[in-house]
PDB file of C-alpha atoms in Angstrom:
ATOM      1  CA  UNK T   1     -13.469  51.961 -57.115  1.00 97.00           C
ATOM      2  CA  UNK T   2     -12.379  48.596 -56.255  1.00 98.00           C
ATOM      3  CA  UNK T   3     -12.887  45.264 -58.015  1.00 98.00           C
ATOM      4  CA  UNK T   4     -12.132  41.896 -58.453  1.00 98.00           C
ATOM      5  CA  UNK T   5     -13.200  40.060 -61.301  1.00 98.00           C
ATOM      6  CA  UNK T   6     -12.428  37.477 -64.091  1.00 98.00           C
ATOM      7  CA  UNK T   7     -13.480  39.541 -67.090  1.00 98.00           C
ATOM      8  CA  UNK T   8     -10.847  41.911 -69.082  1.00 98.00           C
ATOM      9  CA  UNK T   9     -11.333  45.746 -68.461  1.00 98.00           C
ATOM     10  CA  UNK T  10     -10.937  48.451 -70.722  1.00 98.00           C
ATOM     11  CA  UNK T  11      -8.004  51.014 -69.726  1.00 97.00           C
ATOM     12  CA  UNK T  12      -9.851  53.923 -71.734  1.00 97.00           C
ATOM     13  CA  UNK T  13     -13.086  53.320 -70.239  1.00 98.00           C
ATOM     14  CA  UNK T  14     -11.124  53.517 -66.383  1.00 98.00           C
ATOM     15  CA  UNK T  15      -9.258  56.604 -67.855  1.00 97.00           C
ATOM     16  CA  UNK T  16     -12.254  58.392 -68.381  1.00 97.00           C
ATOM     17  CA  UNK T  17     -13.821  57.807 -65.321  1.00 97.00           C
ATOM     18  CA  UNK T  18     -10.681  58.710 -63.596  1.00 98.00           C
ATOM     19  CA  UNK T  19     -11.159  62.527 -65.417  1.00 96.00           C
ATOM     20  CA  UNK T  20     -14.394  62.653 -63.276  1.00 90.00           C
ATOM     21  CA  UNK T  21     -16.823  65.830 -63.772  1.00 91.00           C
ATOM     22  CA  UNK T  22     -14.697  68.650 -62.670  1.00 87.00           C
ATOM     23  CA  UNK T  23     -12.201  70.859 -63.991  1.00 94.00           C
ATOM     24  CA  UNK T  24      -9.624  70.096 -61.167  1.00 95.00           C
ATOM     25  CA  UNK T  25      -7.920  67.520 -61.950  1.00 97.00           C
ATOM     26  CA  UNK T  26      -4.042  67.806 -63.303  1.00 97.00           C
ATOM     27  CA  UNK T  27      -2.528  64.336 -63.877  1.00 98.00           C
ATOM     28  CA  UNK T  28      -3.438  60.936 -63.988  1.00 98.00           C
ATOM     29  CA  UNK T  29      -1.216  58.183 -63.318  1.00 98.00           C
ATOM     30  CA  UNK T  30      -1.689  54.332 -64.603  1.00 98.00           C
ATOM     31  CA  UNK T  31      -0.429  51.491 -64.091  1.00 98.00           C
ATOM     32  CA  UNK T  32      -1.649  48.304 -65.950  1.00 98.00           C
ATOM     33  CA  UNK T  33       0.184  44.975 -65.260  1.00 98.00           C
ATOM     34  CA  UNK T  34       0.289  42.070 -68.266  1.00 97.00           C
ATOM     35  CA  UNK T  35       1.100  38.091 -68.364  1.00 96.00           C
ATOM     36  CA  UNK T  36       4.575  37.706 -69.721  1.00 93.00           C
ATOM     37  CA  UNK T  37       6.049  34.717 -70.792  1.00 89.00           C
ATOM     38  CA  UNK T  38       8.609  34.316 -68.277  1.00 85.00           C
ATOM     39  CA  UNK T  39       8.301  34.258 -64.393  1.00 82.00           C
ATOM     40  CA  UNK T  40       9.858  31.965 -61.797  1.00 78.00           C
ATOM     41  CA  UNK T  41      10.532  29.825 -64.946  1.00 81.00           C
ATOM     42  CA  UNK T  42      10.568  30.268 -68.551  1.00 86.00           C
ATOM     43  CA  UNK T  43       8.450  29.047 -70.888  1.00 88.00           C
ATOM     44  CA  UNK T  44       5.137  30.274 -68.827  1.00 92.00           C
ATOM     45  CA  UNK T  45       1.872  30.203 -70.786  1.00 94.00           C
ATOM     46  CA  UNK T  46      -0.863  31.776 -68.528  1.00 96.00           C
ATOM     47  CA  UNK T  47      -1.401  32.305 -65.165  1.00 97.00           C
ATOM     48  CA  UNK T  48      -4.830  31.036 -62.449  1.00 98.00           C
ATOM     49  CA  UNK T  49      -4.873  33.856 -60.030  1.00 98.00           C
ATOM     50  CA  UNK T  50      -6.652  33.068 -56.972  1.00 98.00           C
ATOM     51  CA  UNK T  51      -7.918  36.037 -54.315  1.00 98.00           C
ATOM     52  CA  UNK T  52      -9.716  35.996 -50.862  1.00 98.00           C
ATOM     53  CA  UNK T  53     -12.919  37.247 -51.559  1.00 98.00           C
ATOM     54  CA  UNK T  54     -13.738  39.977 -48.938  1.00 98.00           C
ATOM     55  CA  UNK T  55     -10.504  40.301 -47.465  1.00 98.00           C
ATOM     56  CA  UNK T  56      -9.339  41.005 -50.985  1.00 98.00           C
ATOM     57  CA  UNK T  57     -10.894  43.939 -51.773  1.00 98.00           C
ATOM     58  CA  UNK T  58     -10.698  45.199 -47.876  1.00 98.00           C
ATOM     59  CA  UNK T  59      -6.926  45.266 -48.048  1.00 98.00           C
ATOM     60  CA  UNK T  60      -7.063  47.220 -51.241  1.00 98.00           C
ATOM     61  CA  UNK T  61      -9.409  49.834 -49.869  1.00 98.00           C
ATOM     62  CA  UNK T  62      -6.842  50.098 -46.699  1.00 98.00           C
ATOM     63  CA  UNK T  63      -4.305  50.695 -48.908  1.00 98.00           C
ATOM     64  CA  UNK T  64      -6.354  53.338 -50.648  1.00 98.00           C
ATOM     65  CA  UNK T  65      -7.192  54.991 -47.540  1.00 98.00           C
ATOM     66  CA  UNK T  66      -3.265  55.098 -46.468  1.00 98.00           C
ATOM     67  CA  UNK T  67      -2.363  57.133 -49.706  1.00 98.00           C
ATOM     68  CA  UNK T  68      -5.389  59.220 -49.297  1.00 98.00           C
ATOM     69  CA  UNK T  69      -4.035  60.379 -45.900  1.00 98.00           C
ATOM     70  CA  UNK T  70      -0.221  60.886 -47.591  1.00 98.00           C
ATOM     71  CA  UNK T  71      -1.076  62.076 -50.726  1.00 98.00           C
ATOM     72  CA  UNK T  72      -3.420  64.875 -52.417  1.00 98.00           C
ATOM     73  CA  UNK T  73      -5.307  62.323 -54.525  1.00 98.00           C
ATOM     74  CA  UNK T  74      -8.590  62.595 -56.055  1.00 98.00           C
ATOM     75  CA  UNK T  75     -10.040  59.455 -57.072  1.00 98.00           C
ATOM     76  CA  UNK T  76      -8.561  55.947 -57.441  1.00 98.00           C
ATOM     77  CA  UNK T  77      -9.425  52.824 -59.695  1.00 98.00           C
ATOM     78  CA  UNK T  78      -7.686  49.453 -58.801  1.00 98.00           C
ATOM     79  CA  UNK T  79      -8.920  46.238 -60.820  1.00 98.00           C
ATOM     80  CA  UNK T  80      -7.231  43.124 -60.592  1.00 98.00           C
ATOM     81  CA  UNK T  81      -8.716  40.094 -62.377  1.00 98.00           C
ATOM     82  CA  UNK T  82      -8.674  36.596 -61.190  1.00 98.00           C
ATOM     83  CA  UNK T  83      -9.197  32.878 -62.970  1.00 98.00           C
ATOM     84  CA  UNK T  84      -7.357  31.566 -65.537  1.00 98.00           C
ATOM     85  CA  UNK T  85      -5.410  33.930 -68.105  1.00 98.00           C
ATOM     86  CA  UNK T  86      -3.714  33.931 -70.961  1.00 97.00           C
ATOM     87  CA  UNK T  87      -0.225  35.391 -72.378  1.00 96.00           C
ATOM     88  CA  UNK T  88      -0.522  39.026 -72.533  1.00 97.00           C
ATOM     89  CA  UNK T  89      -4.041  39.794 -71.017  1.00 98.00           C
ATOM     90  CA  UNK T  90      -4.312  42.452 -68.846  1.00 98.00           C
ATOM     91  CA  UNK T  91      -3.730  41.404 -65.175  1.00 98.00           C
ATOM     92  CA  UNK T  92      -4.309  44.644 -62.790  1.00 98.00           C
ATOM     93  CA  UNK T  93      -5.099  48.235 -63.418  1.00 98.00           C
ATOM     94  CA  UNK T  94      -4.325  51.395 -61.102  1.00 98.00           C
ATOM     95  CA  UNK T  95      -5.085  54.426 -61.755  1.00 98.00           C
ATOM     96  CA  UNK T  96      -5.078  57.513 -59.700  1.00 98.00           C
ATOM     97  CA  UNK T  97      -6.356  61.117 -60.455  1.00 98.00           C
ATOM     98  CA  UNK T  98      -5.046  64.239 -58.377  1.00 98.00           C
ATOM     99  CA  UNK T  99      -4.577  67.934 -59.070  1.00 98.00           C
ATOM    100  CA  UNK T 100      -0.705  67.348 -59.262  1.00 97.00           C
ATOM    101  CA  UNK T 101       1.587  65.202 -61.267  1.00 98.00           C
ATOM    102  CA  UNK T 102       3.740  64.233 -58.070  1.00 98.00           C
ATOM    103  CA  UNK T 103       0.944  63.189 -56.003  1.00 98.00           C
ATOM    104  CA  UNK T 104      -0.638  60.700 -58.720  1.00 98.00           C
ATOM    105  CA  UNK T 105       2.852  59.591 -59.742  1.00 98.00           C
ATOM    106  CA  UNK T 106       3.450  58.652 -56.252  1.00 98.00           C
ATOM    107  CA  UNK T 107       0.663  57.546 -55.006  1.00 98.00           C
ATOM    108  CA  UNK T 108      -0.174  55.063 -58.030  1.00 98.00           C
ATOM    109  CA  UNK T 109       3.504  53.479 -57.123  1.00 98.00           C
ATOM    110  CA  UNK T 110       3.082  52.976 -53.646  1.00 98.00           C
ATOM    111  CA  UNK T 111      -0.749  51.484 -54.389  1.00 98.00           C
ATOM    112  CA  UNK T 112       1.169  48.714 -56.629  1.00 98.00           C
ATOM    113  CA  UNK T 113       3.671  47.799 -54.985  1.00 97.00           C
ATOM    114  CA  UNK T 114       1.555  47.411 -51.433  1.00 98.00           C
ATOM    115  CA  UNK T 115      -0.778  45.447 -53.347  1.00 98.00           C
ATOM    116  CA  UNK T 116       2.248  42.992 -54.629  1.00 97.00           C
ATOM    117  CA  UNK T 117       3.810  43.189 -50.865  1.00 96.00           C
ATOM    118  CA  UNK T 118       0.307  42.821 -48.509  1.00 96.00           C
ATOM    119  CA  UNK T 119      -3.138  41.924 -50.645  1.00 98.00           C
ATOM    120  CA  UNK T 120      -4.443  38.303 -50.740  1.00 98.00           C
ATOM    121  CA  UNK T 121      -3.543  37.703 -54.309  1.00 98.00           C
ATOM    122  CA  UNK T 122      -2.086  34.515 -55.528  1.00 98.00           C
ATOM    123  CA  UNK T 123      -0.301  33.252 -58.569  1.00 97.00           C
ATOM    124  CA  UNK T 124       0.185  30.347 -59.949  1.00 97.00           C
ATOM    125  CA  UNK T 125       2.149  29.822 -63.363  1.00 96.00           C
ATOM    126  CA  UNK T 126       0.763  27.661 -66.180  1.00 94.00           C
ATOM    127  CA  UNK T 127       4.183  26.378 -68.118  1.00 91.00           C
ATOM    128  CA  UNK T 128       5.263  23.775 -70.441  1.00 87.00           C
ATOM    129  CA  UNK T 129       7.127  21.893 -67.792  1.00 87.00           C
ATOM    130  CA  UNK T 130       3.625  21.847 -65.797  1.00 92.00           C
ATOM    131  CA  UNK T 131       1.880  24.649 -63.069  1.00 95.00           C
ATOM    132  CA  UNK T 132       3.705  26.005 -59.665  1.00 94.00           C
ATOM    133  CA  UNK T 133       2.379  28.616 -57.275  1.00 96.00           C
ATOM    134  CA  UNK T 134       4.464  31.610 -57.444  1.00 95.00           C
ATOM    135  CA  UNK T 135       7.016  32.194 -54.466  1.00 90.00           C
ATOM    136  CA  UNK T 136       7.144  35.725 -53.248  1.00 89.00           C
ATOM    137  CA  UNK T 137       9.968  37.822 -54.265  1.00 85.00           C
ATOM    138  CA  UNK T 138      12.230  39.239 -51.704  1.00 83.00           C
ATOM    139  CA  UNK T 139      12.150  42.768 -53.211  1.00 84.00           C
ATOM    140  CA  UNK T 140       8.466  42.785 -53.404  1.00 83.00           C
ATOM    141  CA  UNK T 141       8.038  42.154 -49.991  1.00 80.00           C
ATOM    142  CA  UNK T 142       7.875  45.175 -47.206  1.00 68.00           C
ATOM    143  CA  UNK T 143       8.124  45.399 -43.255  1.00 55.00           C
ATOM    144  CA  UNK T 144       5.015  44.571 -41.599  1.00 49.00           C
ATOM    145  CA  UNK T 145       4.048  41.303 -43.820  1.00 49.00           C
TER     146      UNK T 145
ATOM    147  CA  UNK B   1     -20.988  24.123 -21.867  1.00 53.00           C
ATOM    148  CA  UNK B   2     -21.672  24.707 -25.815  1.00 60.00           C
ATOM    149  CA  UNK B   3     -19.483  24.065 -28.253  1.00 76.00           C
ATOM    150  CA  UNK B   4     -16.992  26.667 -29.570  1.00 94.00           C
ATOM    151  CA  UNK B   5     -15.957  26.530 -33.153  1.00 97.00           C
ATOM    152  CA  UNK B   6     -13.755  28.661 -35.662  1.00 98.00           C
ATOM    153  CA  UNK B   7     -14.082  28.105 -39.465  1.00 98.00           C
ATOM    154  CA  UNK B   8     -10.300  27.195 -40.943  1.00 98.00           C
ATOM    155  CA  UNK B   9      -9.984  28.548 -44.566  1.00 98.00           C
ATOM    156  CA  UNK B  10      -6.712  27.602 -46.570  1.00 98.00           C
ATOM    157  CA  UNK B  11      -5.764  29.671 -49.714  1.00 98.00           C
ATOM    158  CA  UNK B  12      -3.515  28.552 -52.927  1.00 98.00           C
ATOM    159  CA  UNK B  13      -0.486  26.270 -52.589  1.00 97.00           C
ATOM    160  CA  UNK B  14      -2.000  25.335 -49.017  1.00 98.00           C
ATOM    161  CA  UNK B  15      -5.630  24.683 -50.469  1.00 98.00           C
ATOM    162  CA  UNK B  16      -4.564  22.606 -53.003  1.00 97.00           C
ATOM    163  CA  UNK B  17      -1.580  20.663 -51.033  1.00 97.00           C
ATOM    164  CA  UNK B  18      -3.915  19.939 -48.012  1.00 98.00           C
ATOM    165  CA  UNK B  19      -7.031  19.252 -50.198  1.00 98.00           C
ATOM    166  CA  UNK B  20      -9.163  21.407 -48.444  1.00 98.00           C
ATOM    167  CA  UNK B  21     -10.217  24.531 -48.865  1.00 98.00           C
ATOM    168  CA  UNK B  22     -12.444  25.035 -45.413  1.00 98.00           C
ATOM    169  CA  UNK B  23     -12.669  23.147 -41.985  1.00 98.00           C
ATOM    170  CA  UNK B  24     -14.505  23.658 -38.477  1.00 97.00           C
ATOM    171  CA  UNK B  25     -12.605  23.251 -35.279  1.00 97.00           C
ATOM    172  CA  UNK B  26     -13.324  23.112 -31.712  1.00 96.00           C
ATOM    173  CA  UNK B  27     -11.766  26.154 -29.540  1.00 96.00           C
ATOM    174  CA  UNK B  28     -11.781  26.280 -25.931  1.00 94.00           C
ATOM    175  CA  UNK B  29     -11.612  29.975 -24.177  1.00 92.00           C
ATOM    176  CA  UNK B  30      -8.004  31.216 -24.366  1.00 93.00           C
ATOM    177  CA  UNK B  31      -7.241  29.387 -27.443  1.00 97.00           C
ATOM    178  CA  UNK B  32      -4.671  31.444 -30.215  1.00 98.00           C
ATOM    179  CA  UNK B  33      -3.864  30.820 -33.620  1.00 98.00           C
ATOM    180  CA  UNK B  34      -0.775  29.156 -32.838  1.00 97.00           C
ATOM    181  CA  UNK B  35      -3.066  26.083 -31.035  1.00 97.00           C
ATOM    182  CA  UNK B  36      -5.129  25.545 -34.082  1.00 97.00           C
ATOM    183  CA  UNK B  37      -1.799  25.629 -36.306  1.00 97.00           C
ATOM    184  CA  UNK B  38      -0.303  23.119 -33.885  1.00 97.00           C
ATOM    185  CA  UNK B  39      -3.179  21.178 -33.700  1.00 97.00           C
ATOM    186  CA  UNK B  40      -3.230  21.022 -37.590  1.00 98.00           C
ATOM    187  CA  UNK B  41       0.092  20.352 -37.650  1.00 98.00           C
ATOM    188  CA  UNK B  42      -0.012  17.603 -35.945  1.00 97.00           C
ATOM    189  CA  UNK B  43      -2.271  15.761 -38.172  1.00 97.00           C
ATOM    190  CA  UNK B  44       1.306  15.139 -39.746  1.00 97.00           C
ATOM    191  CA  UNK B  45       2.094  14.208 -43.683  1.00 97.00           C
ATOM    192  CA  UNK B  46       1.296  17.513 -45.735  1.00 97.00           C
ATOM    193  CA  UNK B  47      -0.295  19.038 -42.994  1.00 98.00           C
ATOM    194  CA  UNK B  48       3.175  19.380 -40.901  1.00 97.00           C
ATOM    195  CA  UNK B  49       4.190  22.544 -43.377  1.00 97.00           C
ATOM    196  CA  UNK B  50       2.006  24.467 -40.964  1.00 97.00           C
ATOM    197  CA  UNK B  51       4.904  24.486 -38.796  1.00 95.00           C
ATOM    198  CA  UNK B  52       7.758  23.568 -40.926  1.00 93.00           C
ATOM    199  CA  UNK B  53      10.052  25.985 -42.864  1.00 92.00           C
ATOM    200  CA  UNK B  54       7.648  27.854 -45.401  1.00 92.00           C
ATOM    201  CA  UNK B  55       6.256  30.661 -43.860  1.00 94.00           C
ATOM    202  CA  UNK B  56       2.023  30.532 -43.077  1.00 97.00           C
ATOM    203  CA  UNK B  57       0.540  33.906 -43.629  1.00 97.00           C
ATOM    204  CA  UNK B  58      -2.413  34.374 -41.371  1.00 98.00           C
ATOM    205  CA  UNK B  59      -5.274  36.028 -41.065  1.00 98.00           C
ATOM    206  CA  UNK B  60      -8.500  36.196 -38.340  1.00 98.00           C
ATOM    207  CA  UNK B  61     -11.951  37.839 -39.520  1.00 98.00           C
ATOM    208  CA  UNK B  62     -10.439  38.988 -42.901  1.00 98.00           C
ATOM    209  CA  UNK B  63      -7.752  40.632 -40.917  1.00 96.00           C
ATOM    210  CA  UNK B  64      -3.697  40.004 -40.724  1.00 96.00           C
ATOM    211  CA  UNK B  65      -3.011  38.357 -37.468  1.00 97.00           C
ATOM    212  CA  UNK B  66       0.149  36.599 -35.511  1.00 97.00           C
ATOM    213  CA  UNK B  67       0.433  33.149 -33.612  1.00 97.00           C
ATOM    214  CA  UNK B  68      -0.378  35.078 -30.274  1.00 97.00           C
ATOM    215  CA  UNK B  69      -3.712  36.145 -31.811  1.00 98.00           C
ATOM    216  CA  UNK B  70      -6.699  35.019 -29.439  1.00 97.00           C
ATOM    217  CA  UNK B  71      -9.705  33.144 -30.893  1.00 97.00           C
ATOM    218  CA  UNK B  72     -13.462  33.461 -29.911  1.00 95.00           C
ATOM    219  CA  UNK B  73     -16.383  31.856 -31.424  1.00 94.00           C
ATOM    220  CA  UNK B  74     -17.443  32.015 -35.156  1.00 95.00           C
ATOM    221  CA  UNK B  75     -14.321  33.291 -35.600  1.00 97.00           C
ATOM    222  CA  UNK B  76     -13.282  32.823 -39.234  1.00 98.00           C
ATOM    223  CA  UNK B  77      -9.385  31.995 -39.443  1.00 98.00           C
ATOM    224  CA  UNK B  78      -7.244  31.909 -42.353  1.00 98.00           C
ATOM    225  CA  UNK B  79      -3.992  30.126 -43.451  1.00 98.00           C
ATOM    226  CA  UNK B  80      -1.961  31.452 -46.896  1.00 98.00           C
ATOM    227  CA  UNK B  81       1.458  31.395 -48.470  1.00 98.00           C
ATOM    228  CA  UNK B  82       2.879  35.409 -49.039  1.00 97.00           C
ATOM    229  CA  UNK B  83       0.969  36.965 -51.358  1.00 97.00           C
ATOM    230  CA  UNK B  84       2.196  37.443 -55.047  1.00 97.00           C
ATOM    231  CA  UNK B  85      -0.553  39.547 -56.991  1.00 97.00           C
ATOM    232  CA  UNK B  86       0.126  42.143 -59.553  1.00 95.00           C
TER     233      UNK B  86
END
């Protein structure tokens, strides 16, 4: 499950539906990312997060398909809200389900950090010394993009 | 012969320092990205940063693409600082 959206989730609500129906599932991994009050600058308070719609969500479900193939993973959930938010409101959720702790561990890492390195996400910080688009962060970048 | 066009879309810092968020340019056959960014470019003012130090992330039908990437018709190209979701 992929999606974009303005509105808040709920991480217990994703959590369940990560469980799914079956008995076969060992471990599940999350990851939610929050607006802090320092980025680039301090004294940040909010962020506008703007996304490409279509290519958005396709680069996500790439990225889910690439840690289907290297990992034993049962389901995924990756939300990542857009628009205007506040100090700490949820920003992105990934979770992953799998029969085995390594796997979900794993596999929810690499799906986060990809996303930071390769999906059409952008950030822009709302401060008291005015707004600036976020520059990207050499250690968040990876070969290829 | 009719017309060829692309649609130009510009994302973030770009959209907002160019004021403009979508275009339509004329391609002739053989035509990459690089042309329309050097075309662009050339408008000069704000639009030279589509060849100046920053680097322009690009993509062609909703997929990453380089300079050397060919254009046809209707193709929909996009221009966009690194990404920095998350």
């Amino acid at each position: 499950m992929i999606s974009i959206q303005t509105a808040d989730f709920a991480p217990d609500v994703e959590y369940q539906a990560l469980r799914g129906e079956g008995e076969d599932t060992g471990a599940i991994v999350t990851f939610t990312g929050l607006v802090r009050d320092f980025g680039d600058r301090q004294g940040v308070t909010g962020l506008f997060l703007e996304h490409y719609p279509g290519m958005t969500e396709q680069a996500i479900q790439a990225l889910i398909d690439q840690a289907h193939q290297r990992w034993q993973i049962q389901r995924t959930r990756v939300i990542h809200r857009v628009g205007n938010l506040d100090l700490g409101e949820r920003i992105v959720f990934v979770g992953v389900a799998s029969a085995h702790r390594k796997d979900a561990f794993a596999a929810c890492e690499y799906l986060i950090d990809a996303l930071k390195a390769s999906v059409p996400l952008w950030k822009k910080e709302r401060g008291t010394d005015g707004d600036h688009w976020v520059e990207q962060k050499a250690s968040d970048r990876q070969p290829g993009f | 012969m009719s017309e060829t066009t692309v649609t130009v879309l510009f994302f973030a810092r770009l959209r907002e320092e160019l004021e403009t968020d979508r275009l339509t340019l004329p391609v002739s056959p053989g035509d990459t990205v690089g042309d329309v960014l050097s075309r662009l470019a050339a408008r000069g003012g704000r639009w030279a940063q589509l060849q100046g130090d920053q680097p322009v992330m690009i993509a062609v039908n909703q997929t990453m693409a380089r300079p050397g990437t060919a254009l046809s018709g209707d193709d929909e190209v996009a221009f966009f600082p690194p990404v920095t979701g998350g």
